[in-house]
Structure formats: structure tokens, C-alpha cells
Coordinates of C-alpha atoms in Angstrom, one line a residue:
M10 CA 0.1 0.0 0.0
S11 CA 1.4 3.4 -0.9
A12 CA 2.2 6.1 1.6
R13 CA -0.5 8.3 -0.1
R14 CA -3.2 5.6 0.6
I15 CA -2.1 5.0 4.1
S16 CA -2.3 8.8 4.8
L17 CA -5.7 8.9 3.1
G18 CA -6.9 6.1 5.3
I19 CA -5.6 7.7 8.4
L20 CA -7.3 10.9 7.4
V21 CA -10.7 9.2 6.7
A22 CA -10.4 7.3 10.0
G23 CA -9.6 10.5 11.9
A24 CA -12.4 12.3 10.2
A25 CA -14.8 9.5 11.1
C26 CA -13.5 9.6 14.7
L27 CA -14.0 13.4 14.9
A28 CA -17.4 13.1 13.3
G29 CA -18.3 10.6 16.0
R30 CA -17.2 13.0 18.7
W31 CA -19.3 15.7 17.1
L32 CA -22.3 13.2 17.0
D33 CA -21.8 12.3 20.6
A34 CA -21.7 16.0 21.5
A35 CA -24.8 16.8 19.6
E36 CA -26.6 13.8 21.1
A37 CA -25.5 15.0 24.6
T38 CA -27.3 18.3 23.9
R39 CA -30.5 16.4 23.3
P40 CA -31.3 14.4 26.4
N41 CA -34.5 12.4 26.6
I42 CA -36.9 14.7 28.7
V43 CA -39.6 13.4 31.1
V44 CA -41.9 16.0 32.9
V45 CA -44.2 14.6 35.5
L46 CA -46.7 16.9 36.8
A47 CA -48.7 15.8 39.9
D48 CA -52.2 17.3 40.6
D49 CA -53.0 19.0 43.9
L50 CA -49.9 17.6 45.6
G51 CA -48.9 19.9 48.5
Y52 CA -45.4 21.3 49.1
G53 CA -45.4 19.3 52.4
D54 CA -46.7 16.0 51.0
L55 CA -43.4 14.9 49.8
H56 CA -41.4 13.6 52.9
C57 CA -38.1 15.0 51.7
Y58 CA -39.7 18.5 51.8
N59 CA -41.4 18.1 55.2
P60 CA -39.4 15.6 57.3
Q61 CA -40.7 16.9 60.6
R62 CA -44.4 17.4 59.9
G63 CA -44.8 15.2 57.0
K64 CA -46.3 11.8 57.7
I65 CA -46.9 10.3 54.2
P66 CA -44.1 7.9 53.0
T67 CA -43.0 8.9 49.4
P68 CA -39.9 6.7 48.9
N69 CA -39.7 6.9 45.2
L70 CA -40.0 10.7 45.0
D71 CA -37.5 11.0 47.9
R72 CA -35.1 8.8 46.0
L73 CA -35.5 11.0 42.9
A74 CA -34.6 14.0 44.9
S75 CA -31.6 12.1 46.3
Q76 CA -30.4 11.6 42.8
G77 CA -31.0 15.1 41.6
M78 CA -31.7 18.7 42.7
R79 CA -34.5 19.6 45.1
F80 CA -35.7 23.3 44.6
T81 CA -37.2 24.9 47.8
D82 CA -38.5 28.0 46.2
A83 CA -40.3 26.9 43.1
H84 CA -43.7 28.3 42.0
S85 CA -46.7 27.5 39.7
S86 CA -48.3 30.3 37.9
S87 CA -51.6 29.8 39.8
G88 CA -53.2 28.1 42.8
V89 CA -55.3 26.1 40.5
C90 CA -55.0 23.8 37.6
S91 CA -55.5 25.0 34.1
P92 CA -53.6 28.4 34.4
S93 CA -50.6 26.5 35.9
R94 CA -50.6 24.0 33.0
Y95 CA -50.8 26.8 30.4
T96 CA -47.6 28.5 31.9
L97 CA -45.7 25.3 32.4
L98 CA -46.2 24.4 28.7
T99 CA -45.8 27.8 27.2
G100 CA -43.3 29.8 29.5
R101 CA -45.9 32.6 29.5
Y102 CA -48.0 33.8 32.5
H103 CA -51.6 32.6 32.2
W104 CA -53.0 36.0 33.2
R105 CA -51.9 37.3 29.8
T106 CA -54.7 35.2 28.3
R107 CA -58.5 35.3 28.7
L108 CA -58.2 33.0 31.8
Q109 CA -58.1 35.8 34.3
T110 CA -59.8 33.9 37.0
G111 CA -60.7 30.2 37.7
I112 CA -60.1 27.3 35.3
V113 CA -61.0 26.1 31.8
D114 CA -64.7 25.1 32.1
V115 CA -66.2 21.8 31.3
F116 CA -66.1 21.2 27.5
G117 CA -64.3 24.5 27.3
E118 CA -62.3 25.9 24.3
P119 CA -58.5 25.6 23.9
L120 CA -56.6 28.1 26.1
I121 CA -53.2 27.6 24.2
A122 CA -53.4 29.5 20.9
P123 CA -52.7 27.3 17.8
D124 CA -49.6 29.3 16.8
R125 CA -48.1 29.5 20.3
L126 CA -44.8 27.7 20.9
T127 CA -45.0 25.0 23.7
I128 CA -42.2 22.9 25.2
A129 CA -43.5 20.0 23.1
S130 CA -43.4 21.8 19.8
L131 CA -40.0 23.1 20.8
A132 CA -38.7 19.7 21.4
R133 CA -40.4 18.4 18.2
Q134 CA -38.5 21.0 16.2
R135 CA -35.3 19.4 17.4
G136 CA -36.3 15.9 16.4
Y137 CA -37.9 14.6 19.4
R138 CA -40.8 12.0 19.7
T139 CA -43.4 13.8 21.9
A140 CA -46.2 12.5 23.9
A141 CA -48.7 13.8 26.5
I142 CA -50.1 11.1 28.8
G143 CA -52.6 12.2 31.5
K144 CA -54.8 15.1 32.4
W145 CA -55.1 17.8 29.7
H146 CA -57.6 20.4 31.1
L147 CA -56.5 23.2 28.7
G148 CA -59.6 23.0 26.5
W149 CA -60.6 21.4 23.1
D150 CA -62.6 22.3 20.0
W151 CA -65.4 19.9 21.1
P152 CA -67.7 19.1 18.1
I153 CA -70.8 20.0 20.1
E154 CA -73.6 22.1 18.5
P155 CA -75.5 24.6 20.6
S156 CA -78.6 22.4 20.4
Q157 CA -76.6 19.4 21.7
R158 CA -75.3 21.2 24.8
P159 CA -78.2 20.4 27.1
F160 CA -77.6 16.6 26.4
I161 CA -73.9 16.9 27.0
Q162 CA -73.5 19.0 30.1
G163 CA -75.4 20.8 32.8
V164 CA -76.9 17.6 34.2
S165 CA -77.0 17.8 38.0
Q166 CA -76.1 14.9 40.1
P167 CA -79.0 14.2 42.7
G168 CA -78.1 13.9 46.2
K169 CA -79.5 10.4 46.6
V170 CA -77.8 7.5 45.1
E171 CA -81.1 5.9 44.0
D172 CA -82.0 9.0 42.0
A173 CA -79.3 8.6 39.3
P174 CA -80.2 10.3 35.9
L175 CA -81.0 7.9 33.1
A176 CA -79.8 8.3 29.7
T177 CA -82.7 8.5 27.1
A178 CA -82.5 7.4 23.5
E179 CA -82.1 11.1 22.6
H180 CA -79.1 11.4 24.9
R181 CA -77.5 8.4 23.3
A182 CA -78.2 9.6 19.8
V183 CA -76.6 13.0 20.6
W184 CA -73.6 11.3 22.3
R185 CA -73.1 8.9 19.4
E186 CA -73.0 11.8 16.9
V187 CA -70.7 14.0 19.0
F188 CA -68.2 11.4 20.3
S189 CA -67.8 9.7 17.0
K190 CA -66.1 12.7 15.6
P191 CA -62.5 13.9 16.0
I192 CA -61.9 16.5 18.7
G193 CA -59.8 19.5 17.6
G194 CA -57.6 21.9 19.4
G195 CA -56.1 19.2 21.8
P196 CA -52.5 18.1 22.6
T197 CA -51.8 16.8 19.1
T198 CA -52.4 20.2 17.7
R199 CA -50.1 21.8 20.4
G200 CA -46.8 19.9 19.7
F201 CA -47.5 16.4 20.9
D202 CA -47.3 13.5 18.4
H203 CA -49.5 11.4 20.6
Y204 CA -51.9 11.8 23.5
F205 CA -53.6 9.4 25.9
G206 CA -55.6 10.3 29.0
T207 CA -58.6 11.8 30.5
D208 CA -59.3 15.5 29.9
V209 CA -60.4 16.0 33.6
P210 CA -60.8 12.8 35.7
N211 CA -63.7 14.1 37.8
W212 CA -65.6 15.6 34.9
P213 CA -67.2 14.1 31.8
P214 CA -66.7 12.7 29.4
Y215 CA -66.0 9.7 31.5
C216 CA -63.6 7.8 29.1
F217 CA -60.2 7.9 27.8
I218 CA -59.2 10.0 24.9
E219 CA -56.5 8.9 22.5
D220 CA -55.0 11.4 20.1
D221 CA -58.2 13.2 19.1
R222 CA -60.8 10.5 19.6
T223 CA -62.6 9.1 22.6
V224 CA -61.9 5.5 23.4
G225 CA -65.4 4.2 23.0
I226 CA -68.8 6.1 22.8
P227 CA -70.5 7.0 26.0
T228 CA -73.8 5.3 26.5
Q229 CA -74.9 6.1 30.1
F230 CA -74.5 8.6 32.9
L231 CA -71.9 7.8 35.5
P232 CA -73.4 5.7 38.2
S233 CA -74.1 7.6 41.3
E234 CA -71.9 5.7 43.6
N235 CA -69.0 7.4 41.8
F236 CA -70.1 10.8 43.4
Q237 CA -69.6 9.8 47.0
H238 CA -66.5 10.4 49.1
H239 CA -64.5 12.9 47.1
L240 CA -64.9 10.9 43.8
A241 CA -66.4 12.5 40.6
T242 CA -67.8 16.0 40.7
L243 CA -69.9 16.7 37.6
Q244 CA -72.4 14.3 36.0
G245 CA -72.3 13.6 32.3
P246 CA -71.7 11.0 29.5
A247 CA -69.8 7.8 30.4
I248 CA -68.8 4.7 28.8
E249 CA -70.2 1.5 30.3
G250 CA -68.1 0.0 33.0
W251 CA -65.9 3.2 33.5
K252 CA -63.9 2.7 36.8
L253 CA -62.2 5.7 38.3
N254 CA -59.6 3.8 40.0
E255 CA -58.3 2.4 36.8
I256 CA -57.3 5.8 35.5
L257 CA -54.0 6.2 37.3
P258 CA -52.6 2.7 36.6
A259 CA -53.6 3.0 32.9
L260 CA -51.6 6.3 32.7
A261 CA -48.6 4.6 34.2
D262 CA -49.0 1.7 31.8
R263 CA -48.9 4.0 28.8
A264 CA -46.0 6.0 30.2
V265 CA -44.0 2.9 30.8
A266 CA -44.7 1.5 27.3
F267 CA -43.8 4.9 25.6
I268 CA -40.5 5.1 27.4
M269 CA -39.6 1.4 26.7
E270 CA -40.5 1.8 23.0
S271 CA -38.9 5.3 22.6
A272 CA -35.6 4.2 24.2
K273 CA -35.1 1.8 21.2
S274 CA -35.3 4.7 18.8
T275 CA -32.2 6.8 17.5
E276 CA -34.5 9.9 18.2
P277 CA -34.7 11.4 21.7
F278 CA -38.1 11.4 23.4
F279 CA -40.1 14.0 25.3
L280 CA -42.8 12.8 27.7
Y281 CA -45.2 15.2 29.4
L282 CA -46.9 13.1 32.2
P283 CA -49.6 15.2 33.9
L284 CA -50.9 12.7 36.5
T285 CA -54.6 12.8 37.5
S286 CA -53.6 12.3 41.2
P287 CA -53.7 13.0 44.0
H288 CA -56.5 15.2 42.8
T289 CA -60.1 13.9 43.2
P290 CA -61.5 11.4 42.3
L291 CA -59.8 9.8 45.3
A292 CA -60.2 6.4 43.8
V293 CA -57.5 4.4 45.6
N294 CA -56.8 0.9 44.5
E295 CA -56.8 -2.0 47.0
P296 CA -53.1 -2.3 47.7
W297 CA -53.0 1.3 48.9
R298 CA -56.3 1.5 50.8
G299 CA -55.6 2.4 54.4
K300 CA -51.8 2.0 53.9
S301 CA -51.0 5.5 55.1
G302 CA -52.9 5.3 58.3
L303 CA -54.0 8.9 57.9
N304 CA -56.9 9.2 55.3
T305 CA -57.8 8.4 51.7
Y306 CA -55.9 11.3 50.3
A307 CA -52.7 10.2 51.9
D308 CA -53.3 6.7 50.6
F309 CA -53.7 8.3 47.2
V310 CA -50.3 10.2 47.6
M311 CA -48.6 6.8 48.3
E312 CA -50.3 5.3 45.2
T313 CA -49.1 8.4 43.2
D314 CA -45.6 7.9 44.5
A315 CA -45.6 4.3 43.4
A316 CA -46.8 5.2 39.9
V317 CA -44.0 7.6 39.6
G318 CA -41.7 4.8 40.8
R319 CA -42.9 2.6 37.9
V320 CA -42.1 5.4 35.4
L321 CA -38.5 5.8 37.0
E322 CA -38.0 2.1 36.9
A323 CA -39.0 2.1 33.2
I324 CA -36.3 4.7 32.4
D325 CA -33.7 2.6 34.3
K326 CA -34.8 -0.7 32.6
S327 CA -34.8 0.9 29.1
G328 CA -31.1 1.8 29.5
A329 CA -31.9 5.6 29.0
A330 CA -31.4 6.8 32.6
E331 CA -28.0 8.3 32.0
R332 CA -29.2 10.4 29.1
T333 CA -32.6 11.4 30.5
L334 CA -33.6 14.7 32.2
V335 CA -36.4 14.1 34.7
V336 CA -38.5 16.9 36.1
F337 CA -41.1 16.3 38.8
T338 CA -43.3 19.0 40.2
S339 CA -47.0 19.8 41.1
D340 CA -49.6 22.1 39.5
N341 CA -50.5 23.8 42.8
G342 CA -50.9 23.2 46.5
Y343 CA -53.1 20.7 48.5
A344 CA -56.9 21.0 48.2
P345 CA -58.1 22.0 51.6
Y346 CA -61.7 20.9 51.0
I347 CA -60.8 17.2 51.1
G348 CA -59.9 16.9 54.8
V349 CA -57.1 19.3 55.9
A350 CA -58.4 19.3 59.5
D351 CA -58.3 15.5 59.6
L352 CA -54.8 15.4 58.2
E353 CA -53.2 18.1 60.3
G354 CA -55.0 16.6 63.4
K355 CA -52.9 13.5 62.8
G356 CA -49.8 15.4 62.4
H357 CA -49.5 15.7 58.7
Y358 CA -49.3 19.2 57.3
P359 CA -49.8 19.2 53.5
S360 CA -48.4 22.8 53.1
G361 CA -45.5 22.1 55.4
P362 CA -44.4 25.4 57.0
L363 CA -46.3 27.4 54.5
R364 CA -49.6 29.4 54.9
G365 CA -52.5 28.6 52.7
Y366 CA -53.6 25.8 50.3
K367 CA -54.7 25.2 46.8
G368 CA -56.3 28.3 45.3
D369 CA -54.5 30.8 47.5
A370 CA -52.0 33.6 46.7
W371 CA -50.4 32.6 50.0
E372 CA -47.3 30.3 49.6
G373 CA -49.3 27.0 50.2
G374 CA -51.2 27.7 47.0
H375 CA -48.5 27.9 44.5
R376 CA -45.1 27.0 46.1
V377 CA -44.6 23.4 44.8
P378 CA -42.2 20.6 44.9
F379 CA -39.7 20.8 42.1
V380 CA -37.1 18.1 41.5
V381 CA -34.6 17.6 38.6
R382 CA -32.6 14.6 37.9
W383 CA -30.0 14.8 35.0
P384 CA -27.1 12.4 35.4
G385 CA -23.7 14.0 34.6
V386 CA -25.1 17.5 34.9
V387 CA -27.1 17.8 38.1
Q388 CA -25.2 16.9 41.3
S389 CA -27.0 14.2 43.4
G390 CA -28.5 15.2 46.6
S391 CA -28.2 19.0 45.8
V392 CA -30.6 21.5 47.0
C393 CA -31.3 24.9 45.4
H394 CA -32.9 27.8 47.3
Q395 CA -33.1 30.3 44.4
L396 CA -36.5 31.5 43.1
V397 CA -37.7 29.5 40.1
H398 CA -41.0 29.1 38.3
H399 CA -42.9 26.7 36.1
A400 CA -42.5 29.2 33.2
D401 CA -38.9 28.6 33.3
L402 CA -39.0 25.1 31.8
M403 CA -39.3 26.6 28.3
A404 CA -36.1 28.7 28.4
T405 CA -34.3 25.9 30.1
L406 CA -35.0 23.4 27.3
A407 CA -34.3 26.0 24.7
E408 CA -30.8 26.6 26.2
I409 CA -30.2 22.9 26.4
L410 CA -31.3 22.3 22.9
N411 CA -29.4 25.4 21.5
V412 CA -32.6 27.0 20.3
K413 CA -33.0 30.8 20.2
L414 CA -36.5 31.6 21.2
P415 CA -38.5 34.2 19.3
D416 CA -39.7 37.4 20.9
N417 CA -43.3 36.1 20.7
A418 CA -42.6 33.0 22.8
A419 CA -41.8 32.1 26.4
E420 CA -42.2 35.8 27.5
D421 CA -41.9 35.0 31.1
S422 CA -39.3 32.2 31.0
F423 CA -35.7 32.3 32.4
S424 CA -33.3 29.4 32.0
L425 CA -32.5 27.3 34.9
L426 CA -29.5 25.7 33.3
P427 CA -27.0 27.6 35.5
L428 CA -28.7 26.4 38.6
L429 CA -28.7 22.8 37.3
R430 CA -25.0 23.1 36.7
G431 CA -24.4 24.1 40.3
E432 CA -24.2 27.8 40.2
D433 CA -25.8 29.5 43.2
R434 CA -27.0 32.8 41.8
A435 CA -30.5 34.3 40.9
V436 CA -31.7 33.6 37.4
R437 CA -35.0 35.5 37.9
E438 CA -35.4 38.6 40.2
H439 CA -39.3 38.5 40.3
A440 CA -42.1 36.1 39.7
V441 CA -45.9 36.2 39.7
S442 CA -48.4 33.6 41.0
C443 CA -52.1 34.1 41.3
A444 CA -55.0 32.9 43.5
V445 CA -58.0 31.3 41.9
N446 CA -59.9 34.6 42.0
G447 CA -57.1 36.1 40.0
M448 CA -55.5 38.1 42.8
P449 CA -51.6 38.2 42.0
A450 CA -48.8 37.7 44.3
L451 CA -45.6 39.4 43.1
R452 CA -42.2 38.3 44.3
S453 CA -39.2 40.6 44.1
G454 CA -36.2 39.0 45.8
P455 CA -37.4 37.9 49.3
W456 CA -40.3 40.3 49.4
K457 CA -43.8 39.4 48.3
L458 CA -46.6 41.6 47.6
I459 CA -50.3 40.2 47.5
L460 CA -52.5 42.7 45.7
G461 CA -55.6 42.3 47.8
P462 CA -57.0 40.9 51.1
G463 CA -56.8 37.2 52.2
G464 CA -55.5 34.3 50.2
G465 CA -58.2 34.6 47.4
G466 CA -58.7 30.9 47.6
F467 CA -61.3 28.3 48.8
L468 CA -61.2 29.0 52.5
R469 CA -62.4 32.2 54.0
G470 CA -61.6 33.9 57.3
H471 CA -58.6 35.7 58.9
E472 CA -58.4 38.0 55.9
T473 CA -56.4 41.2 56.1
Q474 CA -57.8 44.3 54.4
G475 CA -56.0 45.8 51.5
V476 CA -52.7 44.7 50.2
Q477 CA -50.2 42.5 52.0
L478 CA -46.3 42.6 52.1
Y479 CA -44.2 39.9 53.5
N480 CA -40.5 39.3 53.8
L481 CA -40.3 35.6 53.1
A482 CA -36.6 35.5 54.2
E483 CA -37.7 36.3 57.7
D484 CA -41.4 35.3 57.7
L485 CA -42.0 32.2 55.5
G486 CA -45.4 31.7 57.1
E487 CA -46.6 35.1 56.0
T488 CA -47.8 36.1 59.5
N489 CA -46.4 39.7 59.7
N490 CA -48.1 42.0 57.1
L491 CA -45.5 44.9 56.6
A492 CA -47.5 46.9 54.1
A493 CA -48.3 49.7 56.4
K494 CA -44.7 49.9 57.5
E495 CA -43.2 49.8 54.0
P496 CA -45.4 52.0 51.8
G497 CA -42.4 52.9 49.5
R498 CA -41.7 49.3 48.9
V499 CA -45.4 48.5 48.2
A500 CA -45.6 51.4 45.6
A501 CA -42.4 50.2 44.0
M502 CA -43.7 46.6 43.7
Q503 CA -47.1 47.8 42.4
A504 CA -45.2 49.8 39.7
L505 CA -43.2 46.7 38.9
M506 CA -46.3 44.7 38.5
E507 CA -47.8 47.4 36.1
E508 CA -44.5 47.2 34.1
L509 CA -44.7 43.4 33.7
I510 CA -48.3 43.8 32.5
G511 CA -47.6 46.7 30.2
N512 CA -44.6 45.2 28.6
G513 CA -46.4 41.8 27.8
R514 CA -43.3 40.1 29.1
S515 CA -41.1 39.8 32.1
T516 CA -38.0 38.7 30.1
P517 CA -35.7 41.0 28.0
G518 CA -37.0 41.4 24.5
A519 CA -39.5 43.3 22.4
K520 CA -42.7 44.4 24.0
Q521 CA -45.6 42.0 23.3
K522 CA -49.3 42.2 23.5
N523 CA -51.3 40.5 26.2
D524 CA -54.3 38.6 24.7
V525 CA -56.8 40.7 26.6
E526 CA -56.8 43.7 28.9
V527 CA -55.3 42.3 32.1
R528 CA -57.5 42.6 35.1
R529 CA -56.0 44.9 37.7
F530 CA -55.8 44.4 41.5
P531 CA -56.7 45.3 44.3
R532 CA -60.3 45.2 43.4
E533 CA -62.5 47.7 45.1
P534 CA -64.6 47.8 47.1
V535 CA -63.5 44.7 49.2
R536 CA -66.9 42.8 49.6
P537 CA -67.8 41.5 53.0
H538 CA -67.7 37.7 53.5
T539 CA -69.0 35.0 55.6
P540 CA -66.1 32.8 56.9
A541 CA -66.5 29.2 55.9
K542 CA -65.5 26.3 58.2
T543 CA -62.1 24.8 57.6
G544 CA -62.4 22.2 54.9
G545 CA -65.3 23.8 53.1
V546 CA -65.5 25.6 49.8
A547 CA -65.7 29.4 49.7
K548 CA -69.2 30.5 49.4
G549 CA -70.7 33.6 47.7
S550 CA -67.8 34.1 45.3
E551 CA -68.4 35.5 41.8
L552 CA -65.7 33.2 40.6
F553 CA -66.6 29.7 41.7
S554 CA -69.4 27.7 43.3
A555 CA -69.7 24.9 45.7
K556 CA -70.7 22.7 42.8
A557 CA -67.5 23.4 40.9
G558 CA -65.2 23.9 44.0
E559 CA -63.6 20.5 43.9
A560 CA -63.1 20.6 40.3
K561 CA -60.6 23.5 40.4

């Protein structure tokens, strides 16, 4: 062989080796991504977040935290479901949309605009296989004509089990026509290649949805025994034999199958797993009934932990663990109307050291567990005390995937990558989280301004009048309102809130338009109220009713 051929062979081999290194580097920037979103799991429900006053064993989630980074100052965009999901998926505060208060209603329209970038569409642009498995609750373009609405929704559930509504032939004809059509505007139109789940587990339709079709056609109303003891909330169409306790295991089965299948592909995968638990319906399966020794909710937290354990085990068994980024969090705090007095009386405090619960602008409404595991990047057993927000997932993934975000996307998202790499510095100076009634809480460093009285959530009583100012570095439990003593700081933070609204963004970049005129707070006058008992649903509100309270 000539020297020239030998040199050429060395050159080709070297180029191939170099190309292999480039390929490895490229693949390293595209980790598999799994985002698990629990529903109504309180800050103090994970034992690793609440070791002194947390009585529910959560071994799988505690182990995940020990393998990654646990954030102690992470927040959802709202104290309730739909708005938090919008922000997590888009990197944009929900209050820039039409959803100024409450949640997306039953059979409601899509909240995410068709042209809005989501973390799923971002991943798909970079060659990911994407799937959403679980609870959507962000609206669909349901193929329901106005004349069909009375047969689809608005059916009340009688108080007596024996008085269950009966589906007529006309009901079944309408249901057959509606649910045999594709449903537009759902996850597969917002960046996901595949969807499987229940839109809202305690609302109709009581069936699974796969991609854009219901799995089966409802033929009956949900039997009345399913409306007892914090199970389903709203009556409506159901497929025959629908079992509420089978929802969570089915989601775990699908998630495991997606991971095992996707790990065999050369493409990276992105899985968004919005669990239906431990939100109502508290349909606990036999192995977990009574296991906590506390109450049904605590049993359901344990079953939720086990379901996440199955997903983590699948990642390990698939061989993908070393190249998979896992995020675990919750959409908001613990729902107080399902037995908070019972739990706290037995020594378990679902909000940990925080004031308030689901629905509140107080910390217990929106400070949530947030755990990230990423082998080779995130140090095992690390803890981060910096302020972070669900909105930050978008900018984080964009930086990981080397994507420059356009000005009209992720307007409120800051990258967490420096924190994940171990830097201890603020990545965001401020953040906004809202109560169910729309009242915002603005963080600026350790200071927190709530632009109105009380928590704005489901429980009433002990409200302050006017705005509230707390120094969370000294008063995490929000017991000492400093607004009267710090009028200058209150005014400066109110001006900051107005700036965040007016700019249409909180990140650097060109000004953007909000979808609607943003509702301002505080609202005047402050209406008188009648305190509700602990564990009850707020009464007399213009924003929600006792009927819908558990659905939020």
C-alpha cells in the first residue's frame, strides 16, 4: 500500500472519529426529557420536603430527589389547575390570556393559541418524539352544536344514590354523533405527536381520549356511587363500565410503554406526564387503601408515588437513565376541601411550613415541589434555594437544545441551566403567581406583595384588608403584614407589576401584547364575606361555586 493511501486512510479514520465525537456532543445536547406533573400535591406532601411534619411515605420521589436537585422556592403560575398547566407548557404567565380567574370550564375551548410555541413543539422542532399522557384540562374544540349542549353538560347529580339520571334514546343519539367525531384543538395540535388520557378525571366525558378521539362512545350517565366520598364532581356521559380507580394505573402503563419503546429509537423522546392524582377522584386501588394510616388522600399520595416509581424504573430498565432529564413538580398546593383538618389533626401538614392551600395567593397555594434529575449535569442530593417558576421550563429546554426563542414565545421564562450546573445565583429577580380569584402575588427577591385581602382561595376567614407585604426570608409563614410599615416598597412593587403587565413580558426582548386587557388588583370595594368552616368551599364568590369547587 502506498504512503498516499495510508495517509488517506488515516485521514478518513480521523475524520470519522472526529465526526463521531461531534455526533456524541450533539446527542449530549438532546437528552430525553420526562416532565411529571402531579395534581394537587402539596409542598409538604413529599417527605423530603417536610421531614418533621410530613407523615406520608414517598420513597420513590424522595429517592429521585436524592439523585438530583431539590428546589425549595419553586412556584406555579396559579393556585389552581388550568392556568398552571398553560404556563408550564408555554413559558408565559396565564394571566396574559382570557383566563383571568378560575379554570377552563367543562367542555371548554382551547386556552393555548394554535400558533403558540410549547415545550412540546420546541422539542419536536429538534427531532424529538413527543407524547402527553394524562390530564389535559386546557380545552378542546369539542364538536358540540349549541342544540346538543343540554344533552352533554349541565346535568346535575342528585343527592340520593337511588336518584341517578337515566340516559334516554335522545341522549345516546346525541352522544353517538358527538363522540364519533375527531376532537380538535387538543394536545396533538399543540406539539405532541401522541396523547392518551382523561381531559379532567372528575368531569365528563368519563372515558379515555387517544390522540383526538374518545376511546369508545359513552352510552350512560356515570353511576351515582361514583359521586360519593370525593370521587367524581360533575355528572355527564360515560362509557359503560368506567372505573375511576383504573385511570392512574392506565396512565402509568402507557407512560412505561412509551418510554420502553422510545428508548429503542435513535430519536430522543419527550414525555409530558400530567398525572390525575392525588386530585379527586380519590379512587384508591386496593393495595394502597388504608396504607398511610391517615386518610384516603394520604393513601392516594402513596399510590401516586408508586406510579412515579414505575415510570422511573422504566427509564432505568430501558437503558436511557444516563441520558434522560427528569422533572417532577405539582400544578398547585393541596386542596383543603378534602380533609385538611383531619390530616393536620394526625400530624401531617400538607403545606409544610407554608400558609394557605390550593387556590391561595399565599405560599401554600403555589409554592410546589420541584425536583430535577439529570445524570452527569445535576449533582446528586443537591438543594437549590433560588427563586424559580414553572414558566422557566421553556427557556431551560431552549438553552439545552441550543434554540433561540423568538420574541413572541416564552415571554416569562428564564433558563435554569446555570442552577442545574451548580451555580448559586438568581436567574430571575421576580415572579408572579395568582389565586383562583385572579389576585396576583408578586415576588421581588425575598419580598412578596399580594395585591388584595386574604388568600383569594377556597377557605375564608382571617383575611387582612388591603394589600399584603411579607419578607419571606424572615417570615416564610406570612404572619407579619408589613404593608403599612413599607409604603415605599409597596408602591415600587405595584409599579413593577404594572410594568410586567404593560410590557407583555417579564424577560428581556421586544414588547408583546397580552391577549386581553389584564384585570388589575386590588379590586374595590372589598366585599364583605362570611367565613367558611375549615375544609369547606368558599361561598358567595363571583368566581366559583360549591358545585365546581372540587373541580378546580
